[in-house]
Coordinates of N, CA and C and ligand atoms in Angstrom, one line a residue:
M1410 N -17.4 -20.2 -17.6 CA -17.7 -19.1 -18.5 C -17.6 -17.8 -17.8
R1411 N -18.3 -17.8 -16.6 CA -18.2 -16.5 -15.9 C -16.8 -16.2 -15.4
R1412 N -16.1 -17.3 -15.1 CA -14.7 -17.0 -14.7 C -13.9 -16.5 -15.8
R1413 N -14.1 -17.0 -17.1 CA -13.4 -16.5 -18.2 C -13.7 -15.0 -18.5
A1414 N -15.0 -14.7 -18.3 CA -15.4 -13.3 -18.5 C -14.7 -12.4 -17.4
A1415 N -14.6 -12.9 -16.2 CA -13.9 -12.1 -15.2 C -12.4 -12.0 -15.5
A1416 N -11.8 -13.0 -16.1 CA -10.4 -13.0 -16.4 C -10.2 -12.0 -17.6
E1417 N -11.1 -12.0 -18.5 CA -11.0 -11.0 -19.6 C -11.2 -9.6 -19.1
Q1418 N -12.1 -9.4 -18.2 CA -12.3 -8.1 -17.6 C -11.1 -7.6 -16.9
A1419 N -10.4 -8.6 -16.1 CA -9.2 -8.2 -15.4 C -8.1 -7.9 -16.4
E1420 N -8.1 -8.6 -17.5 CA -7.0 -8.3 -18.5 C -7.2 -6.9 -19.1
R1421 N -8.5 -6.6 -19.4 CA -8.8 -5.2 -20.0 C -8.6 -4.1 -18.9
H1422 N -9.0 -4.4 -17.7 CA -9.0 -3.4 -16.7 C -8.3 -4.0 -15.4
P1423 N -7.0 -3.9 -15.3 CA -6.4 -4.4 -14.1 C -6.8 -3.6 -12.9
A1424 N -6.6 -4.1 -11.7 CA -7.0 -3.4 -10.5 C -6.4 -2.0 -10.5
L1425 N -5.1 -2.0 -10.8 CA -4.3 -0.8 -10.9 C -3.6 -0.7 -12.2
H1426 N -3.8 0.4 -12.9 CA -3.2 0.6 -14.2 C -2.6 2.0 -14.3
V1427 N -1.3 2.1 -14.4 CA -0.6 3.4 -14.5 C -0.1 3.6 -15.9
M1428 N -0.4 4.7 -16.5 CA 0.0 5.0 -17.8 C 0.7 6.3 -18.0
G1429 N 1.9 6.3 -18.5 CA 2.7 7.5 -18.8 C 2.9 8.5 -17.7
L1430 N 3.1 8.0 -16.5 CA 3.2 8.9 -15.3 C 4.4 9.7 -15.2
R1431 N 4.3 11.0 -15.1 CA 5.4 11.9 -15.0 C 5.3 12.8 -13.8
R1432 N 6.4 13.0 -13.1 CA 6.3 13.9 -11.9 C 7.7 14.6 -11.8
R1433 N 7.6 15.9 -11.8 CA 8.9 16.8 -11.6 C 8.8 17.4 -10.3
F1434 N 10.0 17.6 -9.7 CA 10.1 18.3 -8.4 C 11.1 19.4 -8.5
A1435 N 10.8 20.5 -7.9 CA 11.8 21.6 -7.8 C 12.9 21.2 -6.8
Q1436 N 14.1 21.2 -7.2 CA 15.3 20.9 -6.4 C 16.2 22.1 -6.3
P1437 N 17.1 22.1 -5.3 CA 18.0 23.3 -5.2 C 18.8 23.5 -6.5
G1438 N 19.1 22.5 -7.2 CA 19.9 22.7 -8.5 C 19.0 22.9 -9.7
G1439 N 17.7 23.0 -9.5 CA 16.8 23.1 -10.7 C 15.8 22.0 -10.6
E1440 N 14.8 21.9 -11.6 CA 13.8 20.9 -11.6 C 14.4 19.5 -12.0
V1441 N 13.9 18.5 -11.3 CA 14.3 17.1 -11.6 C 13.0 16.3 -11.9
E1442 N 13.0 15.6 -13.0 CA 11.9 14.8 -13.4 C 12.2 13.4 -12.7
V1443 N 11.5 13.1 -11.6 CA 11.7 11.9 -10.9 C 11.0 10.7 -11.5
L1444 N 9.8 10.9 -12.1 CA 9.1 9.8 -12.8 C 9.0 10.3 -14.2
R1445 N 9.3 9.4 -15.2 CA 9.5 9.9 -16.6 C 8.7 9.1 -17.6
G1446 N 7.4 9.0 -17.3 CA 6.5 8.2 -18.3 C 6.4 6.8 -17.8
L1447 N 6.2 6.6 -16.5 CA 6.2 5.3 -15.9 C 4.9 4.5 -16.2
E1448 N 5.0 3.2 -16.4 CA 3.9 2.3 -16.7 C 3.9 1.2 -15.7
L1449 N 2.7 0.8 -15.3 CA 2.6 -0.4 -14.3 C 1.1 -0.9 -14.4
R1450 N 1.0 -2.2 -14.4 CA -0.3 -2.9 -14.3 C -0.2 -3.9 -13.1
V1451 N -1.1 -3.9 -12.2 CA -1.2 -4.8 -11.1 C -2.6 -5.4 -11.1
S1452 N -2.7 -6.7 -11.1 CA -4.0 -7.4 -11.1 C -4.4 -7.7 -9.7
S1453 N -5.7 -7.9 -9.5 CA -6.2 -8.4 -8.2 C -5.5 -9.7 -7.9
G1454 N -5.2 -9.8 -6.6 CA -4.5 -11.1 -6.2 C -3.0 -11.1 -6.4
E1455 N -2.5 -10.0 -6.9 CA -1.1 -9.9 -7.2 C -0.3 -9.0 -6.2
L1456 N 0.8 -9.5 -5.8 CA 1.7 -8.7 -4.9 C 3.0 -8.4 -5.6
V1457 N 3.2 -7.1 -5.9 CA 4.3 -6.6 -6.6 C 5.2 -5.8 -5.7
T1458 N 6.5 -6.1 -5.7 CA 7.4 -5.3 -4.9 C 8.2 -4.3 -5.8
V1459 N 8.4 -3.1 -5.3 CA 9.2 -2.1 -6.0 C 10.5 -1.8 -5.3
T1460 N 11.6 -2.0 -5.9 CA 12.8 -1.7 -5.3 C 13.4 -0.5 -6.1
G1461 N 14.6 -0.1 -5.7 CA 15.2 1.1 -6.3 C 16.0 1.9 -5.2
R1462 N 17.1 2.5 -5.6 CA 17.9 3.2 -4.6 C 17.1 4.3 -3.8
S1463 N 17.6 4.6 -2.7 CA 17.0 5.7 -1.9 C 17.0 7.0 -2.8
G1464 N 15.8 7.6 -2.9 CA 15.7 8.8 -3.7 C 15.3 8.5 -5.2
S1465 N 15.1 7.3 -5.5 CA 14.7 6.9 -6.9 C 13.3 7.3 -7.2
G1466 N 12.4 7.5 -6.1 CA 11.1 7.9 -6.4 C 10.0 7.0 -6.0
K1467 N 10.3 6.0 -5.2 CA 9.3 4.9 -4.7 C 8.2 5.6 -4.0
S1468 N 8.5 6.4 -3.0 CA 7.5 7.0 -2.2 C 6.7 8.0 -3.0
A1469 N 7.4 8.8 -3.9 CA 6.7 9.7 -4.7 C 5.7 9.0 -5.6
L1470 N 6.1 7.8 -6.1 CA 5.2 7.0 -6.9 C 4.0 6.5 -6.1
L1471 N 4.2 6.0 -4.9 CA 3.1 5.6 -4.1 C 2.1 6.7 -3.8
A1472 N 2.6 7.9 -3.6 CA 1.8 9.1 -3.3 C 0.9 9.4 -4.5
L1473 N 1.4 9.2 -5.7 CA 0.6 9.4 -6.9 C -0.4 8.3 -7.1
L1474 N 0.0 7.1 -6.8 CA -0.9 5.9 -7.0 C -2.1 6.1 -6.0
G1475 N -1.8 6.6 -4.8 CA -2.9 6.8 -3.8 C -3.7 8.1 -4.0
G1476 N -3.3 8.9 -5.0 CA -4.1 10.1 -5.2 C -3.8 11.2 -4.2
F1477 N -2.7 11.1 -3.5 CA -2.3 12.1 -2.5 C -1.5 13.2 -3.2
D1478 N -1.0 12.9 -4.4 CA -0.2 13.9 -5.2 C -0.7 13.8 -6.6
A1479 N -0.6 14.8 -7.4 CA -1.1 14.8 -8.7 C 0.1 14.8 -9.7
P1480 N 0.0 14.0 -10.8 CA 1.1 13.9 -11.7 C 1.2 15.1 -12.6
D1481 N 2.3 15.4 -13.2 CA 2.4 16.4 -14.3 C 1.8 15.9 -15.6
A1482 N 1.9 14.5 -15.8 CA 1.2 13.9 -16.9 C 1.0 12.5 -16.6
G1483 N 0.0 11.8 -17.3 CA -0.3 10.4 -17.1 C -1.5 10.2 -16.2
T1484 N -1.9 8.9 -16.2 CA -3.1 8.6 -15.4 C -2.8 7.4 -14.5
V1485 N -3.6 7.4 -13.4 CA -3.7 6.2 -12.5 C -5.1 5.8 -12.5
S1486 N -5.4 4.5 -12.9 CA -6.8 4.0 -13.0 C -7.0 2.8 -12.0
L1487 N -8.1 2.8 -11.4 CA -8.5 1.7 -10.5 C -9.6 1.0 -11.3
N1488 N -9.4 -0.3 -11.6 CA -10.5 -1.0 -12.4 C -11.0 -0.3 -13.6
G1489 N -10.1 0.4 -14.3 CA -10.4 1.1 -15.5 C -10.9 2.5 -15.4
V1490 N -11.0 2.9 -14.1 CA -11.6 4.3 -13.9 C -10.4 5.2 -13.4
P1491 N -10.1 6.3 -14.1 CA -9.0 7.2 -13.7 C -9.4 7.8 -12.3
I1492 N -8.4 7.9 -11.4 CA -8.6 8.5 -10.1 C -8.5 10.0 -10.3
A1493 N -9.3 10.7 -9.5 CA -9.1 12.2 -9.4 C -9.1 12.5 -7.9
G1494 N -7.9 12.7 -7.3 CA -7.8 12.8 -5.9 C -7.7 11.5 -5.3
A1495 N -7.7 11.4 -3.9 CA -7.6 10.2 -3.2 C -8.9 9.4 -3.3
P1496 N -8.8 8.1 -3.8 CA -10.1 7.3 -3.7 C -10.4 6.9 -2.3
S1497 N -11.6 6.3 -2.1 CA -12.0 5.9 -0.8 C -11.0 4.9 -0.2
W1498 N -10.9 4.9 1.1 CA -9.9 4.0 1.7 C -10.3 2.5 1.5
H1499 N -11.5 2.3 1.2 CA -12.0 0.9 0.8 C -11.4 0.5 -0.6
A1500 N -11.4 1.5 -1.5 CA -10.9 1.2 -2.8 C -9.3 1.1 -2.8
C1501 N -8.7 1.9 -2.0 CA -7.2 2.0 -2.0 C -6.8 2.5 -0.7
A1502 N -6.1 1.7 0.1 CA -5.5 2.0 1.4 C -4.0 2.1 1.4
V1503 N -3.5 2.9 2.2 CA -2.0 3.1 2.2 C -1.4 2.9 3.5
L1504 N -0.1 2.5 3.5 CA 0.8 2.6 4.7 C 1.9 3.5 4.2
P1505 N 1.8 4.8 4.6 CA 2.8 5.7 4.1 C 4.1 5.5 4.9
Q1506 N 5.2 6.0 4.3 CA 6.5 5.8 5.0 C 6.5 6.6 6.4
A1507 N 5.7 7.7 6.4 CA 5.6 8.5 7.6 C 4.5 8.1 8.5
L1508 N 3.8 7.0 8.2 CA 2.8 6.3 8.9 C 1.5 7.1 9.0
G1509 N 1.5 8.3 9.5 CA 0.3 9.1 9.5 C -0.9 8.6 10.4
L1510 N -0.5 8.0 11.5 CA -1.6 7.6 12.5 C -2.2 8.8 13.1
A1511 N -3.5 8.7 13.5 CA -4.2 9.8 14.1 C -3.8 9.8 15.6
G1512 N -3.1 10.9 16.0 CA -2.6 10.9 17.4 C -3.6 11.0 18.5
E1513 N -4.8 11.5 18.1 CA -5.8 11.7 19.2 C -6.6 10.4 19.4
L1514 N -6.4 9.4 18.5 CA -7.1 8.1 18.6 C -6.2 7.1 19.2
T1515 N -6.8 6.1 19.9 CA -6.0 5.0 20.4 C -5.5 4.1 19.2
V1516 N -4.6 3.2 19.5 CA -4.2 2.2 18.6 C -5.4 1.5 18.0
A1517 N -6.3 1.0 18.9 CA -7.4 0.2 18.4 C -8.4 1.1 17.6
E1518 N -8.6 2.3 18.0 CA -9.5 3.3 17.3 C -8.9 3.6 15.9
N1519 N -7.6 3.7 15.8 CA -7.0 3.9 14.5 C -7.3 2.8 13.5
V1520 N -7.1 1.5 14.0 CA -7.3 0.4 13.2 C -8.8 0.2 12.8
A1521 N -9.7 0.6 13.7 CA -11.1 0.4 13.5 C -11.7 1.4 12.5
L1522 N -10.9 2.5 12.3 CA -11.5 3.6 11.5 C -11.9 3.2 10.1
P1523 N -11.1 2.4 9.3 CA -11.6 2.0 8.0 C -12.9 1.2 8.1
L1524 N -13.0 0.4 9.1 CA -14.2 -0.5 9.3 C -15.4 0.4 9.6
R1525 N -15.2 1.4 10.4 CA -16.3 2.3 10.7 C -16.8 3.1 9.5
L1526 N -15.8 3.4 8.6 CA -16.1 4.2 7.4 C -16.4 3.3 6.2
H1527 N -16.5 2.0 6.3 CA -16.7 1.1 5.2 C -18.0 1.5 4.5
P1528 N -18.0 1.5 3.1 CA -19.2 1.9 2.4 C -20.3 1.0 2.6
D1529 N -20.0 -0.3 2.8 CA -21.1 -1.3 3.0 C -21.6 -1.2 4.5
G1530 N -20.8 -0.5 5.3 CA -21.2 -0.3 6.7 C -20.9 -1.6 7.5
E1531 N -20.2 -1.5 8.5 CA -20.0 -2.6 9.4 C -20.4 -2.1 10.8
P1532 N -21.7 -1.9 11.0 CA -22.1 -1.2 12.2 C -21.9 -2.0 13.5
D1533 N -21.7 -3.3 13.4 CA -21.7 -4.1 14.6 C -20.3 -3.9 15.3
P1534 N -20.4 -3.1 16.4 CA -19.1 -2.8 17.1 C -18.4 -4.0 17.6
V1535 N -19.1 -5.1 17.9 CA -18.5 -6.3 18.4 C -17.6 -6.9 17.2
A1536 N -18.2 -6.9 16.0 CA -17.4 -7.5 14.9 C -16.2 -6.6 14.6
I1537 N -16.4 -5.3 14.7 CA -15.2 -4.4 14.5 C -14.1 -4.7 15.5
A1538 N -14.5 -4.8 16.8 CA -13.6 -5.0 17.8 C -12.8 -6.3 17.6
A1539 N -13.6 -7.3 17.2 CA -13.0 -8.7 17.0 C -11.9 -8.6 15.9
R1540 N -12.3 -7.9 14.7 CA -11.3 -7.8 13.6 C -10.1 -7.0 14.0
V1541 N -10.3 -5.9 14.8 CA -9.2 -5.1 15.2 C -8.3 -5.9 16.1
S1542 N -8.8 -6.6 17.1 CA -7.9 -7.3 18.1 C -7.2 -8.5 17.4
E1543 N -7.9 -9.1 16.4 CA -7.3 -10.2 15.7 C -6.1 -9.7 14.9
L1544 N -6.2 -8.6 14.3 CA -5.1 -8.0 13.5 C -4.0 -7.6 14.4
L1545 N -4.3 -6.8 15.4 CA -3.3 -6.3 16.3 C -2.5 -7.5 17.0
D1546 N -3.3 -8.5 17.4 CA -2.6 -9.7 18.0 C -1.7 -10.4 17.0
E1547 N -2.2 -10.5 15.7 CA -1.4 -11.2 14.7 C -0.1 -10.5 14.5
L1548 N -0.1 -9.1 14.6 CA 1.1 -8.3 14.3 C 1.9 -8.0 15.6
G1549 N 1.5 -8.7 16.7 CA 2.3 -8.6 17.9 C 2.1 -7.3 18.7
V1550 N 1.0 -6.6 18.4 CA 0.9 -5.3 19.2 C -0.5 -5.2 19.9
G1551 N -1.1 -6.4 20.1 CA -2.4 -6.5 20.7 C -2.5 -5.9 22.1
A1552 N -1.3 -6.0 22.8 CA -1.3 -5.4 24.2 C -1.3 -3.9 24.2
L1553 N -1.2 -3.3 23.1 CA -1.0 -1.8 23.0 C -2.4 -1.2 22.6
A1554 N -3.4 -1.9 22.5 CA -4.7 -1.5 21.8 C -5.2 -0.2 22.4
G1555 N -5.1 0.0 23.8 CA -5.6 1.2 24.4 C -4.7 2.4 24.5
R1556 N -3.5 2.2 24.0 CA -2.5 3.4 24.0 C -2.7 4.3 22.8
H1557 N -2.1 5.5 23.0 CA -2.1 6.4 21.8 C -0.8 6.2 21.1
P1558 N -0.7 6.5 19.8 CA 0.5 6.3 19.0 C 1.7 6.8 19.6
A1559 N 1.6 8.0 20.3 CA 2.9 8.6 20.9 C 3.4 7.8 22.0
E1560 N 2.6 6.8 22.5 CA 3.0 6.0 23.7 C 3.5 4.7 23.3
V1561 N 3.7 4.4 22.0 CA 4.3 3.2 21.5 C 5.5 3.5 20.6
S1562 N 6.4 2.5 20.4 CA 7.6 2.7 19.6 C 7.3 2.9 18.1
F1563 N 8.3 3.4 17.4 CA 8.0 3.6 16.0 C 7.7 2.3 15.2
G1564 N 8.5 1.3 15.6 CA 8.3 0.0 15.0 C 6.9 -0.6 15.3
Q1565 N 6.4 -0.3 16.5 CA 5.0 -0.7 16.9 C 4.0 0.1 16.1
Q1566 N 4.3 1.4 16.0 CA 3.4 2.3 15.2 C 3.3 1.8 13.8
Q1567 N 4.4 1.3 13.3 CA 4.4 0.9 11.9 C 3.5 -0.3 11.7
R1568 N 3.4 -1.2 12.7 CA 2.5 -2.4 12.6 C 1.1 -2.0 12.8
V1569 N 0.9 -1.0 13.6 CA -0.5 -0.4 13.8 C -1.0 0.2 12.5
A1570 N -0.1 0.9 11.8 CA -0.5 1.6 10.6 C -0.7 0.5 9.5
L1571 N 0.0 -0.6 9.6 CA -0.3 -1.7 8.6 C -1.7 -2.3 8.9
A1572 N -1.9 -2.5 10.2 CA -3.2 -3.1 10.5 C -4.4 -2.2 10.1
R1573 N -4.2 -0.9 10.2 CA -5.2 0.1 9.7 C -5.4 0.0 8.2
A1574 N -4.2 -0.2 7.5 CA -4.3 -0.2 6.0 C -5.1 -1.4 5.6
I1575 N -4.9 -2.6 6.3 CA -5.5 -3.8 5.8 C -6.9 -4.1 6.4
S1576 N -7.3 -3.4 7.5 CA -8.4 -3.9 8.2 C -9.7 -3.9 7.4
G1577 N -9.8 -2.9 6.5 CA -11.1 -2.8 5.7 C -11.0 -3.6 4.4
R1578 N -10.0 -4.5 4.2 CA -9.8 -5.3 3.0 C -9.9 -4.5 1.7
P1579 N -9.0 -3.5 1.6 CA -9.1 -2.7 0.4 C -8.8 -3.4 -0.9
R1580 N -9.3 -2.9 -2.0 CA -9.0 -3.6 -3.3 C -7.6 -3.4 -3.8
V1581 N -7.1 -2.2 -3.4 CA -5.7 -1.9 -3.8 C -5.0 -1.4 -2.5
L1582 N -3.8 -2.0 -2.3 CA -3.0 -1.7 -1.0 C -1.6 -1.1 -1.4
L1583 N -1.3 0.0 -0.9 CA 0.0 0.7 -1.2 C 0.8 0.7 0.1
I1584 N 1.9 0.0 0.1 CA 2.7 -0.1 1.3 C 4.1 0.3 1.1
D1585 N 4.5 1.3 2.0 CA 5.9 1.9 1.8 C 6.8 1.4 3.0
E1586 N 7.8 0.6 2.6 CA 8.8 0.1 3.5 C 8.2 -0.5 4.8
P1587 N 7.5 -1.6 4.7 CA 6.8 -2.1 5.9 C 7.6 -2.7 7.0
T1588 N 8.9 -3.0 6.6 CA 9.8 -3.7 7.6 C 10.9 -2.8 8.1
A1589 N 10.9 -1.5 7.6 CA 12.1 -0.6 7.8 C 12.4 -0.5 9.3
H1590 N 11.5 -0.5 10.2 CA 11.8 -0.2 11.6 C 11.5 -1.4 12.5
L1591 N 11.5 -2.6 11.9 CA 11.1 -3.8 12.7 C 12.3 -4.7 13.1
D1592 N 12.3 -5.3 14.3 CA 13.2 -6.3 14.6 C 12.9 -7.6 13.8
V1593 N 13.9 -8.4 13.7 CA 13.7 -9.6 12.8 C 12.5 -10.5 13.2
G1594 N 12.3 -10.5 14.6 CA 11.2 -11.4 15.1 C 9.8 -10.9 14.6
S1595 N 9.7 -9.6 14.3 CA 8.3 -9.1 13.9 C 8.1 -9.2 12.5
V1596 N 9.1 -9.5 11.7 CA 8.9 -9.4 10.2 C 8.0 -10.5 9.7
P1597 N 8.1 -11.8 10.1 CA 7.3 -12.9 9.5 C 5.8 -12.6 9.6
A1598 N 5.3 -12.0 10.7 CA 3.9 -11.7 10.8 C 3.5 -10.7 9.8
V1599 N 4.3 -9.7 9.6 CA 4.0 -8.6 8.6 C 4.0 -9.2 7.2
L1600 N 4.9 -10.1 6.9 CA 4.9 -10.8 5.6 C 3.7 -11.6 5.4
R1601 N 3.3 -12.4 6.4 CA 2.1 -13.2 6.3 C 0.9 -12.3 6.0
A1602 N 0.8 -11.2 6.8 CA -0.4 -10.3 6.6 C -0.5 -9.8 5.2
L1603 N 0.7 -9.3 4.7 CA 0.7 -8.8 3.3 C 0.3 -9.8 2.3
R1604 N 0.9 -11.0 2.4 CA 0.6 -12.1 1.5 C -0.8 -12.4 1.5
R1605 N -1.4 -12.5 2.7 CA -2.9 -12.8 2.8 C -3.7 -11.8 2.1
C1606 N -3.3 -10.5 2.1 CA -4.1 -9.5 1.5 C -4.2 -9.8 0.0
A1607 N -3.1 -10.2 -0.6 CA -3.1 -10.5 -2.1 C -3.9 -11.8 -2.3
D1608 N -3.7 -12.8 -1.4 CA -4.4 -14.1 -1.6 C -5.9 -13.9 -1.5
E1609 N -6.3 -12.9 -0.7 CA -7.8 -12.7 -0.6 C -8.3 -11.8 -1.7
G1610 N -7.4 -11.4 -2.7 CA -7.9 -10.7 -3.9 C -7.5 -9.3 -4.0
G1611 N -6.7 -8.8 -3.1 CA -6.2 -7.4 -3.2 C -5.1 -7.3 -4.2
A1612 N -4.9 -6.1 -4.8 CA -3.7 -5.8 -5.6 C -2.8 -5.1 -4.6
V1613 N -1.6 -5.7 -4.4 CA -0.7 -5.1 -3.3 C 0.6 -4.7 -3.9
I1614 N 1.0 -3.4 -3.7 CA 2.2 -2.8 -4.2 C 3.0 -2.4 -3.0
V1615 N 4.2 -3.0 -2.9 CA 5.1 -2.7 -1.7 C 6.4 -2.1 -2.1
A1616 N 6.8 -0.9 -1.7 CA 8.1 -0.4 -1.9 C 9.0 -0.9 -0.7
T1617 N 10.1 -1.5 -1.1 CA 11.0 -2.0 0.0 C 12.4 -2.2 -0.5
H1618 N 13.3 -2.2 0.5 CA 14.7 -2.5 0.3 C 15.0 -3.9 0.8
D1619 N 14.0 -4.6 1.4 CA 14.2 -5.8 2.2 C 14.0 -7.0 1.3
E1620 N 15.0 -7.8 1.3 CA 15.0 -9.1 0.5 C 13.9 -10.0 0.9
Q1621 N 13.6 -10.0 2.2 CA 12.5 -10.9 2.8 C 11.2 -10.5 2.2
V1622 N 10.9 -9.2 2.0 CA 9.7 -8.8 1.4 C 9.6 -9.2 -0.1
H1623 N 10.7 -9.0 -0.8 CA 10.8 -9.4 -2.2 C 10.5 -10.9 -2.3
G1624 N 10.8 -11.7 -1.2 CA 10.6 -13.1 -1.3 C 9.1 -13.5 -1.3
I1625 N 8.2 -12.7 -0.9 CA 6.8 -13.0 -1.0 C 6.1 -12.5 -2.2
A1626 N 6.9 -11.8 -3.1 CA 6.3 -11.1 -4.2 C 5.9 -12.1 -5.4
D1627 N 4.9 -11.8 -6.1 CA 4.6 -12.5 -7.4 C 5.5 -12.0 -8.5
R1628 N 5.8 -10.7 -8.3 CA 6.6 -10.0 -9.4 C 7.4 -8.9 -8.7
R1629 N 8.6 -8.7 -9.2 CA 9.5 -7.6 -8.6 C 9.8 -6.6 -9.7
V1630 N 9.7 -5.4 -9.4 CA 10.1 -4.3 -10.4 C 11.1 -3.4 -9.7
R1631 N 12.0 -2.8 -10.6 CA 12.9 -1.8 -10.1 C 12.7 -0.4 -10.7
L1632 N 12.7 0.6 -9.8 CA 12.5 2.0 -10.3 C 13.9 2.5 -10.5
L1633 N 14.2 2.8 -11.8 CA 15.5 3.3 -12.2 C 15.3 4.4 -13.3
D1634 N 15.9 5.5 -13.0 CA 15.8 6.6 -14.0 C 14.4 7.0 -14.3
G1635 N 13.5 6.9 -13.4 CA 12.1 7.3 -13.6 C 11.2 6.3 -14.3
L1636 N 11.7 5.1 -14.5 CA 10.9 4.1 -15.2 C 11.0 2.8 -14.4
L1637 N 10.0 1.9 -14.6 CA 10.0 0.6 -13.9 C 10.5 -0.5 -14.9
A1638 N 11.4 -1.3 -14.4 CA 11.9 -2.4 -15.1 C 11.6 -3.7 -14.4
E1639 N 11.1 -4.7 -15.1 CA 10.8 -6.0 -14.5 C 12.1 -6.7 -14.0
L1640 N 12.1 -7.4 -12.9 CA 13.3 -8.0 -12.4 C 13.2 -9.6 -12.6
Ligands
LIG407 N1 7.3 17.0 -2.4 C1 8.6 17.0 -2.9 N2 9.2 18.1 -3.2 C2 10.5 18.1 -3.8 N3 11.1 17.0 -4.0 C3 10.6 15.8 -3.7 C4 9.3 15.8 -3.1 N4 8.9 14.5 -3.0 C5 10.0 13.8 -3.4 N5 11.0 14.6 -3.9 C6 12.2 14.2 -4.4 O1 12.0 13.1 -5.3 C7 13.0 12.1 -5.2 C8 12.4 10.8 -4.8 O2 12.0 10.8 -3.5 P1 11.3 9.6 -2.8 O3 10.9 9.9 -1.4 O4 10.2 9.1 -3.7 O5 12.4 8.5 -2.8 P2 12.4 6.9 -2.3 O6 12.8 6.1 -3.5 O7 11.1 6.7 -1.7 O8 13.6 6.9 -1.3 P3 13.8 6.0 0.1 O9 14.2 4.6 -0.3 O10 14.8 6.8 0.8 O11 12.4 6.0 0.8 C9 14.0 12.7 -4.2 O12 15.1 13.3 -4.9 C10 13.2 13.7 -3.4 O13 14.0 14.7 -2.9
LIG408 MG1 10.6 6.2 0.3

């Protein structure tokens, strides 16, 4: 009974619900409407991949979903509540295409940040250190924990930024091109980590050109002419 109520609640209010999203950008040749009334629903436990040619608006979409940019029209709701600005990292965490690691913090400190800021509080530094080293080891960058981002390769930084995005077990996870800078050997661990986020109840949205990433999706969509089409 309770499970049915939860299912009905999820049906009414998906973890992420995007309605009528529009975004225009000024371009040298005049304004271009990159997103033109886009709709998307993603449930808890669901991993959705977004494909689309370079410049189709995938990163622009993720910036709007994460509240880092504001739409010209439309709404982004988390569990039925429209966002205004960026939600807490616990509610919605991101791996941006530009990574955005804090340069003054070490690799381990970057990954620990969401845990230290967690609303329920995870004050036990031993538990935080254990979670951080478990994630960094899983992603093959455990040996770099004490270095600063500038002292590791871009592909390594990308995995650190992924570890930071998932460390606090966010309810919604927005991931931009997670395998773009990785050698083939590093990809399976990234795919396992993303899949696990969804299996643990997160709503995971991944922009990618990589067929291997599409392979772990519950659903694939394509961004074309400012709208999403199911694949
Ligand atoms: N802040 C901005 N100002 C002006 N134009 C922008 C801005 N952000 C995005 N655009 C434009 O919107 C379009 C979509 O860009 P976006 O970065 O979202 O593409 P993408 O699908 O992520 O591409 P890629 O696969 O190369 O990462 C591009 O034409 C880009 O120039
Ligand atoms: Mg992009």
